[in-house]
């Protein structure tokens, strides 16, 4: 395992920001860490990277226990914090050389050149950091996070504040880097998880509420939505007589009916149509979006 978190707890004063969470991430996985603001994502990431201590529980990175002074685990981890601190007066290459020296990287010139290329900073490499757009600053942050070739990459909201074009660029870059590293990436953007991640861990109020592949979360949702079109007129209140239906919406020529998952809504709708002499033209289960699943799990 690249990352193993067991019974992790973090108190700030009396408040449990992280309340007994456990998960592990295999080498090579890209895992999305999802949750509303204040759920405990940053706190968990700061503990994994050794920035702050936990209150209790254990965290191992590459089979070594993480603690605040551990130089061994820091060598294995690349970290891009949420508010990426950069020295704005330094030149791009100068900044990477500065970070590289901290890690005592041999052949630093060569390594910096490779990093600039790997994150697509060639055109901007002679600028000062303060002159870079937000998208390029994130690229630079990523280059600094991987300059010591860590096995594990922890990215806290890596795409927040980027415009749609920059966003696509950074996502592609994370995917590319993720081919050879283990990545834990926090976000509250569902499309991001769908675009990049193999697996999703959802945290809410300091507790893990889901840990699975995105498609499994969608399939195992507690609710089911069915789209149905009838031949002939029918009203909302008539449809409301189907006992299993909990929500009704009109969409185009048909209806979206929502009910609890478990008893297939389609059967109830078909029976209702038969009993009321209605002809069903179309009926299908609608895939639940990850966004809906997220809302169900974190409300
Ligand atoms: P997220 O990253 O999911 O938005 P955080 O880990 O930043 O969540 O915060 C979790 C909870 O801990 C929040 O209620 C936040 O206000 C609180 N918190 C975070 N950092 C501190 C701190 N340094 N001191 C006190 N409370 C904090």
PDB file of C-alpha atoms and ligand atoms in Angstrom:
ATOM      1  CA  UNK A   1       0.000   0.000   0.000  1.00  0.00           C
ATOM      2  CA  UNK A   2       1.217   3.514  -0.768  1.00  0.00           C
ATOM      3  CA  UNK A   3      -1.030   5.209   1.794  1.00  0.00           C
ATOM      4  CA  UNK A   4      -2.594   3.571   4.840  1.00  0.00           C
ATOM      5  CA  UNK A   5      -4.750   5.633   7.192  1.00  0.00           C
ATOM      6  CA  UNK A   6      -6.103   3.870  10.273  1.00  0.00           C
ATOM      7  CA  UNK A   7      -8.561   5.272  12.826  1.00  0.00           C
ATOM      8  CA  UNK A   8      -7.317   8.782  12.194  1.00  0.00           C
ATOM      9  CA  UNK A   9      -8.685  11.468  14.526  1.00  0.00           C
ATOM     10  CA  UNK A  10      -7.859  15.176  14.620  1.00  0.00           C
ATOM     11  CA  UNK A  11      -9.228  17.588  17.170  1.00  0.00           C
ATOM     12  CA  UNK A  12      -8.951  21.379  16.930  1.00  0.00           C
ATOM     13  CA  UNK A  13      -9.835  22.350  20.487  1.00  0.00           C
ATOM     14  CA  UNK A  14     -13.083  20.499  21.170  1.00  0.00           C
ATOM     15  CA  UNK A  15     -13.979  20.062  17.524  1.00  0.00           C
ATOM     16  CA  UNK A  16     -13.264  16.732  15.817  1.00  0.00           C
ATOM     17  CA  UNK A  17     -12.340  17.870  12.280  1.00  0.00           C
ATOM     18  CA  UNK A  18     -11.463  14.268  11.371  1.00  0.00           C
ATOM     19  CA  UNK A  19     -13.343  11.652  13.329  1.00  0.00           C
ATOM     20  CA  UNK A  20     -11.972   8.102  13.117  1.00  0.00           C
ATOM     21  CA  UNK A  21     -11.384   7.570   9.419  1.00  0.00           C
ATOM     22  CA  UNK A  22      -9.580   4.650   7.765  1.00  0.00           C
ATOM     23  CA  UNK A  23      -8.694   3.985   4.135  1.00  0.00           C
ATOM     24  CA  UNK A  24      -5.820   2.706   2.069  1.00  0.00           C
ATOM     25  CA  UNK A  25      -4.600   3.523  -1.411  1.00  0.00           C
ATOM     26  CA  UNK A  26      -2.694   1.094  -3.594  1.00  0.00           C
ATOM     27  CA  UNK A  27       0.366   2.037  -5.577  1.00  0.00           C
ATOM     28  CA  UNK A  28      -0.613   3.625  -8.887  1.00  0.00           C
ATOM     29  CA  UNK A  29      -4.190   4.525  -7.933  1.00  0.00           C
ATOM     30  CA  UNK A  30      -5.639   8.012  -8.495  1.00  0.00           C
ATOM     31  CA  UNK A  31      -8.176   8.602  -5.754  1.00  0.00           C
ATOM     32  CA  UNK A  32     -10.549  11.551  -5.479  1.00  0.00           C
ATOM     33  CA  UNK A  33     -11.112  12.876  -1.974  1.00  0.00           C
ATOM     34  CA  UNK A  34     -14.492  14.525  -2.042  1.00  0.00           C
ATOM     35  CA  UNK A  35     -16.506  16.412   0.499  1.00  0.00           C
ATOM     36  CA  UNK A  36     -18.258  19.699   1.187  1.00  0.00           C
ATOM     37  CA  UNK A  37     -16.308  22.633   2.622  1.00  0.00           C
ATOM     38  CA  UNK A  38     -15.200  21.948   6.161  1.00  0.00           C
ATOM     39  CA  UNK A  39     -15.559  18.160   5.815  1.00  0.00           C
ATOM     40  CA  UNK A  40     -11.956  17.480   6.863  1.00  0.00           C
ATOM     41  CA  UNK A  41     -10.159  16.999   3.527  1.00  0.00           C
ATOM     42  CA  UNK A  42      -7.332  19.490   4.041  1.00  0.00           C
ATOM     43  CA  UNK A  43      -6.803  18.374   7.617  1.00  0.00           C
ATOM     44  CA  UNK A  44      -6.438  14.741   6.513  1.00  0.00           C
ATOM     45  CA  UNK A  45      -4.031  15.722   3.745  1.00  0.00           C
ATOM     46  CA  UNK A  46      -1.925  17.852   6.072  1.00  0.00           C
ATOM     47  CA  UNK A  47      -1.575  14.894   8.437  1.00  0.00           C
ATOM     48  CA  UNK A  48      -0.629  12.505   5.610  1.00  0.00           C
ATOM     49  CA  UNK A  49       2.050  14.918   4.422  1.00  0.00           C
ATOM     50  CA  UNK A  50       3.427  15.383   7.941  1.00  0.00           C
ATOM     51  CA  UNK A  51       2.519  19.080   8.125  1.00  0.00           C
ATOM     52  CA  UNK A  52       0.431  18.713  11.281  1.00  0.00           C
ATOM     53  CA  UNK A  53       0.224  15.906  13.848  1.00  0.00           C
ATOM     54  CA  UNK A  54      -2.890  13.786  14.356  1.00  0.00           C
ATOM     55  CA  UNK A  55      -4.691  13.503  17.692  1.00  0.00           C
ATOM     56  CA  UNK A  56      -4.748   9.713  17.370  1.00  0.00           C
ATOM     57  CA  UNK A  57      -4.605   6.951  14.766  1.00  0.00           C
ATOM     58  CA  UNK A  58      -1.835   5.982  12.370  1.00  0.00           C
ATOM     59  CA  UNK A  59      -0.791   7.017   8.888  1.00  0.00           C
ATOM     60  CA  UNK A  60       1.770   5.064   6.861  1.00  0.00           C
ATOM     61  CA  UNK A  61       3.167   6.222   3.552  1.00  0.00           C
ATOM     62  CA  UNK A  62       5.116   3.605   1.582  1.00  0.00           C
ATOM     63  CA  UNK A  63       4.940   1.404   4.702  1.00  0.00           C
ATOM     64  CA  UNK A  64       6.641   4.030   6.892  1.00  0.00           C
ATOM     65  CA  UNK A  65       4.851   5.845   9.715  1.00  0.00           C
ATOM     66  CA  UNK A  66       4.328   9.515   9.043  1.00  0.00           C
ATOM     67  CA  UNK A  67       5.155  12.005  11.726  1.00  0.00           C
ATOM     68  CA  UNK A  68       5.853  15.691  11.703  1.00  0.00           C
ATOM     69  CA  UNK A  69       9.649  15.372  11.644  1.00  0.00           C
ATOM     70  CA  UNK A  70       9.916  12.417   9.302  1.00  0.00           C
ATOM     71  CA  UNK A  71      12.388  13.220   6.529  1.00  0.00           C
ATOM     72  CA  UNK A  72      12.057   9.677   5.131  1.00  0.00           C
ATOM     73  CA  UNK A  73       8.350   9.922   4.384  1.00  0.00           C
ATOM     74  CA  UNK A  74       8.687  13.498   3.087  1.00  0.00           C
ATOM     75  CA  UNK A  75      11.064  12.188   0.435  1.00  0.00           C
ATOM     76  CA  UNK A  76       8.275   9.875  -0.728  1.00  0.00           C
ATOM     77  CA  UNK A  77       5.560  12.552  -0.842  1.00  0.00           C
ATOM     78  CA  UNK A  78       4.877  15.411  -3.201  1.00  0.00           C
ATOM     79  CA  UNK A  79       2.375  17.936  -1.859  1.00  0.00           C
ATOM     80  CA  UNK A  80       0.508  20.707  -3.611  1.00  0.00           C
ATOM     81  CA  UNK A  81      -1.311  22.631  -0.871  1.00  0.00           C
ATOM     82  CA  UNK A  82      -4.611  24.389  -1.500  1.00  0.00           C
ATOM     83  CA  UNK A  83      -3.082  27.866  -1.441  1.00  0.00           C
ATOM     84  CA  UNK A  84       0.104  27.028  -3.248  1.00  0.00           C
ATOM     85  CA  UNK A  85       2.799  29.234  -1.650  1.00  0.00           C
ATOM     86  CA  UNK A  86       5.229  30.436  -4.316  1.00  0.00           C
ATOM     87  CA  UNK A  87       7.972  33.042  -4.231  1.00  0.00           C
ATOM     88  CA  UNK A  88       6.587  35.587  -6.672  1.00  0.00           C
ATOM     89  CA  UNK A  89       9.894  37.451  -7.134  1.00  0.00           C
ATOM     90  CA  UNK A  90      11.808  34.378  -8.221  1.00  0.00           C
ATOM     91  CA  UNK A  91      12.143  33.307 -11.830  1.00  0.00           C
ATOM     92  CA  UNK A  92      10.447  30.045 -12.771  1.00  0.00           C
ATOM     93  CA  UNK A  93      13.659  28.054 -13.143  1.00  0.00           C
ATOM     94  CA  UNK A  94      15.178  29.749 -10.113  1.00  0.00           C
ATOM     95  CA  UNK A  95      12.209  28.637  -8.002  1.00  0.00           C
ATOM     96  CA  UNK A  96      12.531  25.025  -9.138  1.00  0.00           C
ATOM     97  CA  UNK A  97      16.288  25.114  -8.466  1.00  0.00           C
ATOM     98  CA  UNK A  98      15.549  26.458  -4.994  1.00  0.00           C
ATOM     99  CA  UNK A  99      13.123  23.606  -4.256  1.00  0.00           C
ATOM    100  CA  UNK A 100      15.501  21.073  -5.828  1.00  0.00           C
ATOM    101  CA  UNK A 101      18.350  22.195  -3.567  1.00  0.00           C
ATOM    102  CA  UNK A 102      16.198  21.595  -0.475  1.00  0.00           C
ATOM    103  CA  UNK A 103      15.827  17.997  -1.643  1.00  0.00           C
ATOM    104  CA  UNK A 104      19.547  17.834  -2.532  1.00  0.00           C
ATOM    105  CA  UNK A 105      18.738  16.612  -6.015  1.00  0.00           C
ATOM    106  CA  UNK A 106      21.815  15.621  -8.063  1.00  0.00           C
ATOM    107  CA  UNK A 107      22.175  16.989 -11.638  1.00  0.00           C
ATOM    108  CA  UNK A 108      19.715  19.692 -10.712  1.00  0.00           C
ATOM    109  CA  UNK A 109      20.007  21.641 -13.989  1.00  0.00           C
ATOM    110  CA  UNK A 110      18.965  18.621 -15.971  1.00  0.00           C
ATOM    111  CA  UNK A 111      16.135  17.816 -13.565  1.00  0.00           C
ATOM    112  CA  UNK A 112      14.762  21.373 -13.689  1.00  0.00           C
ATOM    113  CA  UNK A 113      14.852  21.285 -17.477  1.00  0.00           C
ATOM    114  CA  UNK A 114      12.913  18.005 -17.457  1.00  0.00           C
ATOM    115  CA  UNK A 115      10.352  19.332 -14.976  1.00  0.00           C
ATOM    116  CA  UNK A 116       9.764  22.502 -17.021  1.00  0.00           C
ATOM    117  CA  UNK A 117       9.097  20.277 -20.025  1.00  0.00           C
ATOM    118  CA  UNK A 118       6.963  17.751 -18.114  1.00  0.00           C
ATOM    119  CA  UNK A 119       4.486  20.381 -16.922  1.00  0.00           C
ATOM    120  CA  UNK A 120       4.437  22.443 -20.135  1.00  0.00           C
ATOM    121  CA  UNK A 121       6.211  25.523 -18.772  1.00  0.00           C
ATOM    122  CA  UNK A 122       8.773  25.913 -21.552  1.00  0.00           C
ATOM    123  CA  UNK A 123       7.280  29.084 -23.010  1.00  0.00           C
ATOM    124  CA  UNK A 124       6.984  30.699 -19.577  1.00  0.00           C
ATOM    125  CA  UNK A 125      10.248  29.500 -18.081  1.00  0.00           C
ATOM    126  CA  UNK A 126      12.050  32.843 -18.312  1.00  0.00           C
ATOM    127  CA  UNK A 127       9.307  34.765 -16.512  1.00  0.00           C
ATOM    128  CA  UNK A 128       9.057  35.671 -12.872  1.00  0.00           C
ATOM    129  CA  UNK A 129       6.593  33.544 -10.893  1.00  0.00           C
ATOM    130  CA  UNK A 130       4.493  36.654 -10.189  1.00  0.00           C
ATOM    131  CA  UNK A 131       4.001  37.157 -13.918  1.00  0.00           C
ATOM    132  CA  UNK A 132       2.446  33.721 -14.444  1.00  0.00           C
ATOM    133  CA  UNK A 133      -1.298  33.133 -14.829  1.00  0.00           C
ATOM    134  CA  UNK A 134      -3.031  31.005 -12.189  1.00  0.00           C
ATOM    135  CA  UNK A 135      -2.954  27.971 -14.512  1.00  0.00           C
ATOM    136  CA  UNK A 136       0.806  28.251 -15.006  1.00  0.00           C
ATOM    137  CA  UNK A 137       1.345  28.808 -11.290  1.00  0.00           C
ATOM    138  CA  UNK A 138      -0.418  25.499 -10.686  1.00  0.00           C
ATOM    139  CA  UNK A 139       1.837  23.866 -13.273  1.00  0.00           C
ATOM    140  CA  UNK A 140       4.831  25.266 -11.433  1.00  0.00           C
ATOM    141  CA  UNK A 141       3.404  24.014  -8.120  1.00  0.00           C
ATOM    142  CA  UNK A 142       3.046  20.557  -9.643  1.00  0.00           C
ATOM    143  CA  UNK A 143       6.609  20.662 -10.994  1.00  0.00           C
ATOM    144  CA  UNK A 144       7.873  21.610  -7.514  1.00  0.00           C
ATOM    145  CA  UNK A 145       5.783  18.830  -5.961  1.00  0.00           C
ATOM    146  CA  UNK A 146       7.288  16.137  -8.202  1.00  0.00           C
ATOM    147  CA  UNK A 147      10.859  17.437  -8.575  1.00  0.00           C
ATOM    148  CA  UNK A 148      12.191  14.863  -6.075  1.00  0.00           C
ATOM    149  CA  UNK A 149      10.328  12.081  -7.901  1.00  0.00           C
ATOM    150  CA  UNK A 150       8.024  11.106  -5.007  1.00  0.00           C
ATOM    151  CA  UNK A 151       5.953   7.929  -5.144  1.00  0.00           C
ATOM    152  CA  UNK A 152       2.905   9.607  -3.617  1.00  0.00           C
ATOM    153  CA  UNK A 153       1.311  12.861  -4.696  1.00  0.00           C
ATOM    154  CA  UNK A 154      -1.133  14.759  -2.476  1.00  0.00           C
ATOM    155  CA  UNK A 155      -3.025  17.491  -4.318  1.00  0.00           C
ATOM    156  CA  UNK A 156      -5.360  19.775  -2.372  1.00  0.00           C
ATOM    157  CA  UNK A 157      -7.952  21.336  -4.701  1.00  0.00           C
ATOM    158  CA  UNK A 158      -5.469  21.517  -7.591  1.00  0.00           C
ATOM    159  CA  UNK A 159      -7.902  23.073 -10.059  1.00  0.00           C
ATOM    160  CA  UNK A 160      -9.716  25.592  -7.879  1.00  0.00           C
ATOM    161  CA  UNK A 161      -9.811  29.053  -9.413  1.00  0.00           C
ATOM    162  CA  UNK A 162      -8.794  27.934 -12.905  1.00  0.00           C
ATOM    163  CA  UNK A 163     -10.692  28.878 -16.062  1.00  0.00           C
ATOM    164  CA  UNK A 164     -12.177  26.023 -18.148  1.00  0.00           C
ATOM    165  CA  UNK A 165      -9.185  25.823 -20.511  1.00  0.00           C
ATOM    166  CA  UNK A 166      -6.621  25.838 -17.726  1.00  0.00           C
ATOM    167  CA  UNK A 167      -8.709  23.262 -15.903  1.00  0.00           C
ATOM    168  CA  UNK A 168      -8.535  20.798 -18.795  1.00  0.00           C
ATOM    169  CA  UNK A 169      -4.777  21.348 -19.065  1.00  0.00           C
ATOM    170  CA  UNK A 170      -4.134  20.667 -15.372  1.00  0.00           C
ATOM    171  CA  UNK A 171      -6.448  17.639 -15.343  1.00  0.00           C
ATOM    172  CA  UNK A 172      -4.611  16.134 -18.311  1.00  0.00           C
ATOM    173  CA  UNK A 173      -1.322  16.829 -16.596  1.00  0.00           C
ATOM    174  CA  UNK A 174      -2.450  15.144 -13.360  1.00  0.00           C
ATOM    175  CA  UNK A 175      -3.620  12.138 -15.371  1.00  0.00           C
ATOM    176  CA  UNK A 176      -0.268  11.937 -17.108  1.00  0.00           C
ATOM    177  CA  UNK A 177       1.725  12.295 -13.865  1.00  0.00           C
ATOM    178  CA  UNK A 178      -0.670   9.834 -12.184  1.00  0.00           C
ATOM    179  CA  UNK A 179       0.396   7.065 -14.580  1.00  0.00           C
ATOM    180  CA  UNK A 180       3.579   6.600 -12.563  1.00  0.00           C
ATOM    181  CA  UNK A 181       2.491   7.765  -9.086  1.00  0.00           C
ATOM    182  CA  UNK A 182      -0.111   7.237  -6.406  1.00  0.00           C
ATOM    183  CA  UNK A 183      -2.344  10.305  -6.257  1.00  0.00           C
ATOM    184  CA  UNK A 184      -4.785  11.520  -3.625  1.00  0.00           C
ATOM    185  CA  UNK A 185      -6.599  14.588  -4.892  1.00  0.00           C
ATOM    186  CA  UNK A 186      -9.190  16.637  -3.076  1.00  0.00           C
ATOM    187  CA  UNK A 187     -11.918  18.464  -4.909  1.00  0.00           C
ATOM    188  CA  UNK A 188     -15.558  19.353  -4.692  1.00  0.00           C
ATOM    189  CA  UNK A 189     -16.040  19.170  -8.444  1.00  0.00           C
ATOM    190  CA  UNK A 190     -17.744  15.963  -9.503  1.00  0.00           C
ATOM    191  CA  UNK A 191     -16.691  16.122 -13.145  1.00  0.00           C
ATOM    192  CA  UNK A 192     -13.117  16.220 -11.964  1.00  0.00           C
ATOM    193  CA  UNK A 193     -13.493  12.903 -10.224  1.00  0.00           C
ATOM    194  CA  UNK A 194     -15.196  11.391 -13.237  1.00  0.00           C
ATOM    195  CA  UNK A 195     -12.459  12.744 -15.515  1.00  0.00           C
ATOM    196  CA  UNK A 196      -9.408  11.718 -13.497  1.00  0.00           C
ATOM    197  CA  UNK A 197     -10.008   9.287 -10.652  1.00  0.00           C
ATOM    198  CA  UNK A 198     -10.128   5.494 -10.379  1.00  0.00           C
ATOM    199  CA  UNK A 199     -11.880   5.670  -7.036  1.00  0.00           C
ATOM    200  CA  UNK A 200     -13.697   8.148  -4.797  1.00  0.00           C
ATOM    201  CA  UNK A 201     -13.592   8.599  -1.051  1.00  0.00           C
ATOM    202  CA  UNK A 202     -16.369  10.882   0.198  1.00  0.00           C
ATOM    203  CA  UNK A 203     -15.946  12.522   3.582  1.00  0.00           C
ATOM    204  CA  UNK A 204     -18.631  14.440   5.453  1.00  0.00           C
ATOM    205  CA  UNK A 205     -18.273  16.076   8.871  1.00  0.00           C
ATOM    206  CA  UNK A 206     -15.051  14.230   9.542  1.00  0.00           C
ATOM    207  CA  UNK A 207     -16.436  10.767   8.675  1.00  0.00           C
ATOM    208  CA  UNK A 208     -16.063   8.677   5.536  1.00  0.00           C
ATOM    209  CA  UNK A 209     -19.489   8.112   3.999  1.00  0.00           C
ATOM    210  CA  UNK A 210     -18.414   6.307   0.804  1.00  0.00           C
ATOM    211  CA  UNK A 211     -15.320   4.648  -0.637  1.00  0.00           C
ATOM    212  CA  UNK A 212     -15.790   3.031  -4.044  1.00  0.00           C
ATOM    213  CA  UNK A 213     -15.453   3.413  -7.804  1.00  0.00           C
ATOM    214  CA  UNK A 214     -17.564   6.303  -9.076  1.00  0.00           C
ATOM    215  CA  UNK A 215     -19.738   4.027 -11.213  1.00  0.00           C
ATOM    216  CA  UNK A 216     -20.471   1.717  -8.262  1.00  0.00           C
ATOM    217  CA  UNK A 217     -21.559   4.684  -6.150  1.00  0.00           C
ATOM    218  CA  UNK A 218     -23.961   5.677  -8.896  1.00  0.00           C
ATOM    219  CA  UNK A 219     -25.375   2.139  -9.191  1.00  0.00           C
ATOM    220  CA  UNK A 220     -25.679   1.634  -5.437  1.00  0.00           C
ATOM    221  CA  UNK A 221     -27.392   4.935  -4.833  1.00  0.00           C
ATOM    222  CA  UNK A 222     -30.226   4.776  -2.309  1.00  0.00           C
ATOM    223  CA  UNK A 223     -32.588   6.233  -4.915  1.00  0.00           C
ATOM    224  CA  UNK A 224     -33.722   5.258  -8.391  1.00  0.00           C
ATOM    225  CA  UNK A 225     -35.008   7.499 -11.172  1.00  0.00           C
ATOM    226  CA  UNK A 226     -37.126   6.198 -14.038  1.00  0.00           C
ATOM    227  CA  UNK A 227     -38.012   8.089 -17.210  1.00  0.00           C
ATOM    228  CA  UNK A 228     -41.413   7.175 -18.649  1.00  0.00           C
ATOM    229  CA  UNK A 229     -43.548   8.328 -21.570  1.00  0.00           C
ATOM    230  CA  UNK A 230     -47.199   7.381 -21.915  1.00  0.00           C
ATOM    231  CA  UNK A 231     -49.443   7.435 -24.968  1.00  0.00           C
ATOM    232  CA  UNK A 232     -52.187   9.835 -23.955  1.00  0.00           C
ATOM    233  CA  UNK A 233     -52.562  12.450 -21.265  1.00  0.00           C
ATOM    234  CA  UNK A 234     -51.853  11.857 -17.622  1.00  0.00           C
ATOM    235  CA  UNK A 235     -51.519  14.336 -14.764  1.00  0.00           C
ATOM    236  CA  UNK A 236     -48.983  14.670 -12.003  1.00  0.00           C
ATOM    237  CA  UNK A 237     -51.565  13.898  -9.341  1.00  0.00           C
ATOM    238  CA  UNK A 238     -52.577  10.691 -11.158  1.00  0.00           C
ATOM    239  CA  UNK A 239     -48.922   9.572 -11.195  1.00  0.00           C
ATOM    240  CA  UNK A 240     -48.682  10.458  -7.523  1.00  0.00           C
ATOM    241  CA  UNK A 241     -50.976   7.490  -6.854  1.00  0.00           C
ATOM    242  CA  UNK A 242     -48.101   5.092  -7.594  1.00  0.00           C
ATOM    243  CA  UNK A 243     -47.144   4.241  -4.026  1.00  0.00           C
ATOM    244  CA  UNK A 244     -43.378   3.825  -4.571  1.00  0.00           C
ATOM    245  CA  UNK A 245     -42.960   7.228  -6.259  1.00  0.00           C
ATOM    246  CA  UNK A 246     -41.494   9.940  -4.028  1.00  0.00           C
ATOM    247  CA  UNK A 247     -40.819  12.710  -6.571  1.00  0.00           C
ATOM    248  CA  UNK A 248     -42.308  13.613  -9.970  1.00  0.00           C
ATOM    249  CA  UNK A 249     -40.997  15.978 -12.654  1.00  0.00           C
ATOM    250  CA  UNK A 250     -42.065  16.593 -16.257  1.00  0.00           C
ATOM    251  CA  UNK A 251     -39.302  16.359 -18.847  1.00  0.00           C
ATOM    252  CA  UNK A 252     -40.104  16.883 -22.538  1.00  0.00           C
ATOM    253  CA  UNK A 253     -42.961  14.529 -23.427  1.00  0.00           C
ATOM    254  CA  UNK A 254     -42.438  12.332 -20.416  1.00  0.00           C
ATOM    255  CA  UNK A 255     -41.917  12.130 -16.686  1.00  0.00           C
ATOM    256  CA  UNK A 256     -39.037  11.573 -14.323  1.00  0.00           C
ATOM    257  CA  UNK A 257     -40.186   9.505 -11.379  1.00  0.00           C
ATOM    258  CA  UNK A 258     -38.001   9.016  -8.325  1.00  0.00           C
ATOM    259  CA  UNK A 259     -38.337   6.313  -5.694  1.00  0.00           C
ATOM    260  CA  UNK A 260     -36.236   4.376  -3.214  1.00  0.00           C
ATOM    261  CA  UNK A 261     -33.772   1.947  -4.750  1.00  0.00           C
ATOM    262  CA  UNK A 262     -34.468  -1.701  -3.978  1.00  0.00           C
ATOM    263  CA  UNK A 263     -37.936  -2.291  -5.394  1.00  0.00           C
ATOM    264  CA  UNK A 264     -37.757  -1.634  -9.130  1.00  0.00           C
ATOM    265  CA  UNK A 265     -39.929   1.368  -9.868  1.00  0.00           C
ATOM    266  CA  UNK A 266     -40.463   0.232 -13.472  1.00  0.00           C
ATOM    267  CA  UNK A 267     -42.592  -2.696 -12.311  1.00  0.00           C
ATOM    268  CA  UNK A 268     -44.886  -0.436 -10.309  1.00  0.00           C
ATOM    269  CA  UNK A 269     -45.210   1.987 -13.216  1.00  0.00           C
ATOM    270  CA  UNK A 270     -45.978  -0.835 -15.666  1.00  0.00           C
ATOM    271  CA  UNK A 271     -48.636  -2.219 -13.318  1.00  0.00           C
ATOM    272  CA  UNK A 272     -50.166   1.238 -12.890  1.00  0.00           C
ATOM    273  CA  UNK A 273     -50.298   1.670 -16.671  1.00  0.00           C
ATOM    274  CA  UNK A 274     -51.936  -1.738 -17.119  1.00  0.00           C
ATOM    275  CA  UNK A 275     -54.538  -1.106 -14.410  1.00  0.00           C
ATOM    276  CA  UNK A 276     -55.410   2.301 -15.888  1.00  0.00           C
ATOM    277  CA  UNK A 277     -55.451   1.308 -19.557  1.00  0.00           C
ATOM    278  CA  UNK A 278     -52.391   3.406 -20.402  1.00  0.00           C
ATOM    279  CA  UNK A 279     -49.853   2.542 -23.063  1.00  0.00           C
ATOM    280  CA  UNK A 280     -46.189   2.947 -22.100  1.00  0.00           C
ATOM    281  CA  UNK A 281     -44.160   4.261 -25.052  1.00  0.00           C
ATOM    282  CA  UNK A 282     -40.772   4.529 -23.333  1.00  0.00           C
ATOM    283  CA  UNK A 283     -39.424   3.543 -19.956  1.00  0.00           C
ATOM    284  CA  UNK A 284     -35.837   3.455 -18.745  1.00  0.00           C
ATOM    285  CA  UNK A 285     -33.778   3.758 -15.580  1.00  0.00           C
ATOM    286  CA  UNK A 286     -31.854   7.033 -15.532  1.00  0.00           C
ATOM    287  CA  UNK A 287     -28.272   6.800 -14.361  1.00  0.00           C
ATOM    288  CA  UNK A 288     -27.817   8.888 -11.243  1.00  0.00           C
ATOM    289  CA  UNK A 289     -25.179  11.518 -11.592  1.00  0.00           C
ATOM    290  CA  UNK A 290     -22.275  11.528  -9.176  1.00  0.00           C
ATOM    291  CA  UNK A 291     -23.469  14.964  -8.164  1.00  0.00           C
ATOM    292  CA  UNK A 292     -26.816  13.541  -7.000  1.00  0.00           C
ATOM    293  CA  UNK A 293     -25.072  10.725  -5.137  1.00  0.00           C
ATOM    294  CA  UNK A 294     -22.781  13.259  -3.471  1.00  0.00           C
ATOM    295  CA  UNK A 295     -25.773  15.334  -2.366  1.00  0.00           C
ATOM    296  CA  UNK A 296     -27.551  12.272  -0.969  1.00  0.00           C
ATOM    297  CA  UNK A 297     -24.493  11.229   1.020  1.00  0.00           C
ATOM    298  CA  UNK A 298     -23.479  14.621   2.391  1.00  0.00           C
ATOM    299  CA  UNK A 299     -26.691  16.489   3.062  1.00  0.00           C
TER     300      UNK A 299
HETATM  301  P1  LIG B   1     -12.036  20.864   4.068  1.00  0.00           P
HETATM  302  O1  LIG B   1     -10.622  20.805   3.560  1.00  0.00           O
HETATM  303  O2  LIG B   1     -12.821  19.618   3.777  1.00  0.00           O
HETATM  304  O3  LIG B   1     -12.764  22.103   3.631  1.00  0.00           O
HETATM  305  P2  LIG B   1     -10.778  21.311   6.639  1.00  0.00           P
HETATM  306  O4  LIG B   1      -9.956  20.108   6.928  1.00  0.00           O
HETATM  307  O5  LIG B   1     -10.092  22.534   6.164  1.00  0.00           O
HETATM  308  O6  LIG B   1     -11.979  20.909   5.669  1.00  0.00           O
HETATM  309  O7  LIG B   1     -11.575  21.716   7.962  1.00  0.00           O
HETATM  310  C1  LIG B   1     -12.306  20.772   8.750  1.00  0.00           C
HETATM  311  C2  LIG B   1     -12.862  21.501   9.952  1.00  0.00           C
HETATM  312  O8  LIG B   1     -11.787  21.864  10.822  1.00  0.00           O
HETATM  313  C3  LIG B   1     -13.588  22.792   9.636  1.00  0.00           C
HETATM  314  O9  LIG B   1     -14.680  22.918  10.514  1.00  0.00           O
HETATM  315  C4  LIG B   1     -12.556  23.861   9.898  1.00  0.00           C
HETATM  316  O10 LIG B   1     -13.162  25.083  10.298  1.00  0.00           O
HETATM  317  C5  LIG B   1     -11.761  23.262  11.047  1.00  0.00           C
HETATM  318  N1  LIG B   1     -10.352  23.698  11.021  1.00  0.00           N
HETATM  319  C6  LIG B   1      -9.466  23.538  10.021  1.00  0.00           C
HETATM  320  N2  LIG B   1      -8.255  24.025  10.346  1.00  0.00           N
HETATM  321  C7  LIG B   1      -8.365  24.514  11.611  1.00  0.00           C
HETATM  322  C8  LIG B   1      -7.454  25.141  12.521  1.00  0.00           C
HETATM  323  N3  LIG B   1      -6.190  25.352  12.212  1.00  0.00           N
HETATM  324  N4  LIG B   1      -7.951  25.503  13.733  1.00  0.00           N
HETATM  325  C9  LIG B   1      -9.231  25.281  14.068  1.00  0.00           C
HETATM  326  N5  LIG B   1     -10.131  24.698  13.269  1.00  0.00           N
HETATM  327  C10 LIG B   1      -9.716  24.305  12.047  1.00  0.00           C
END
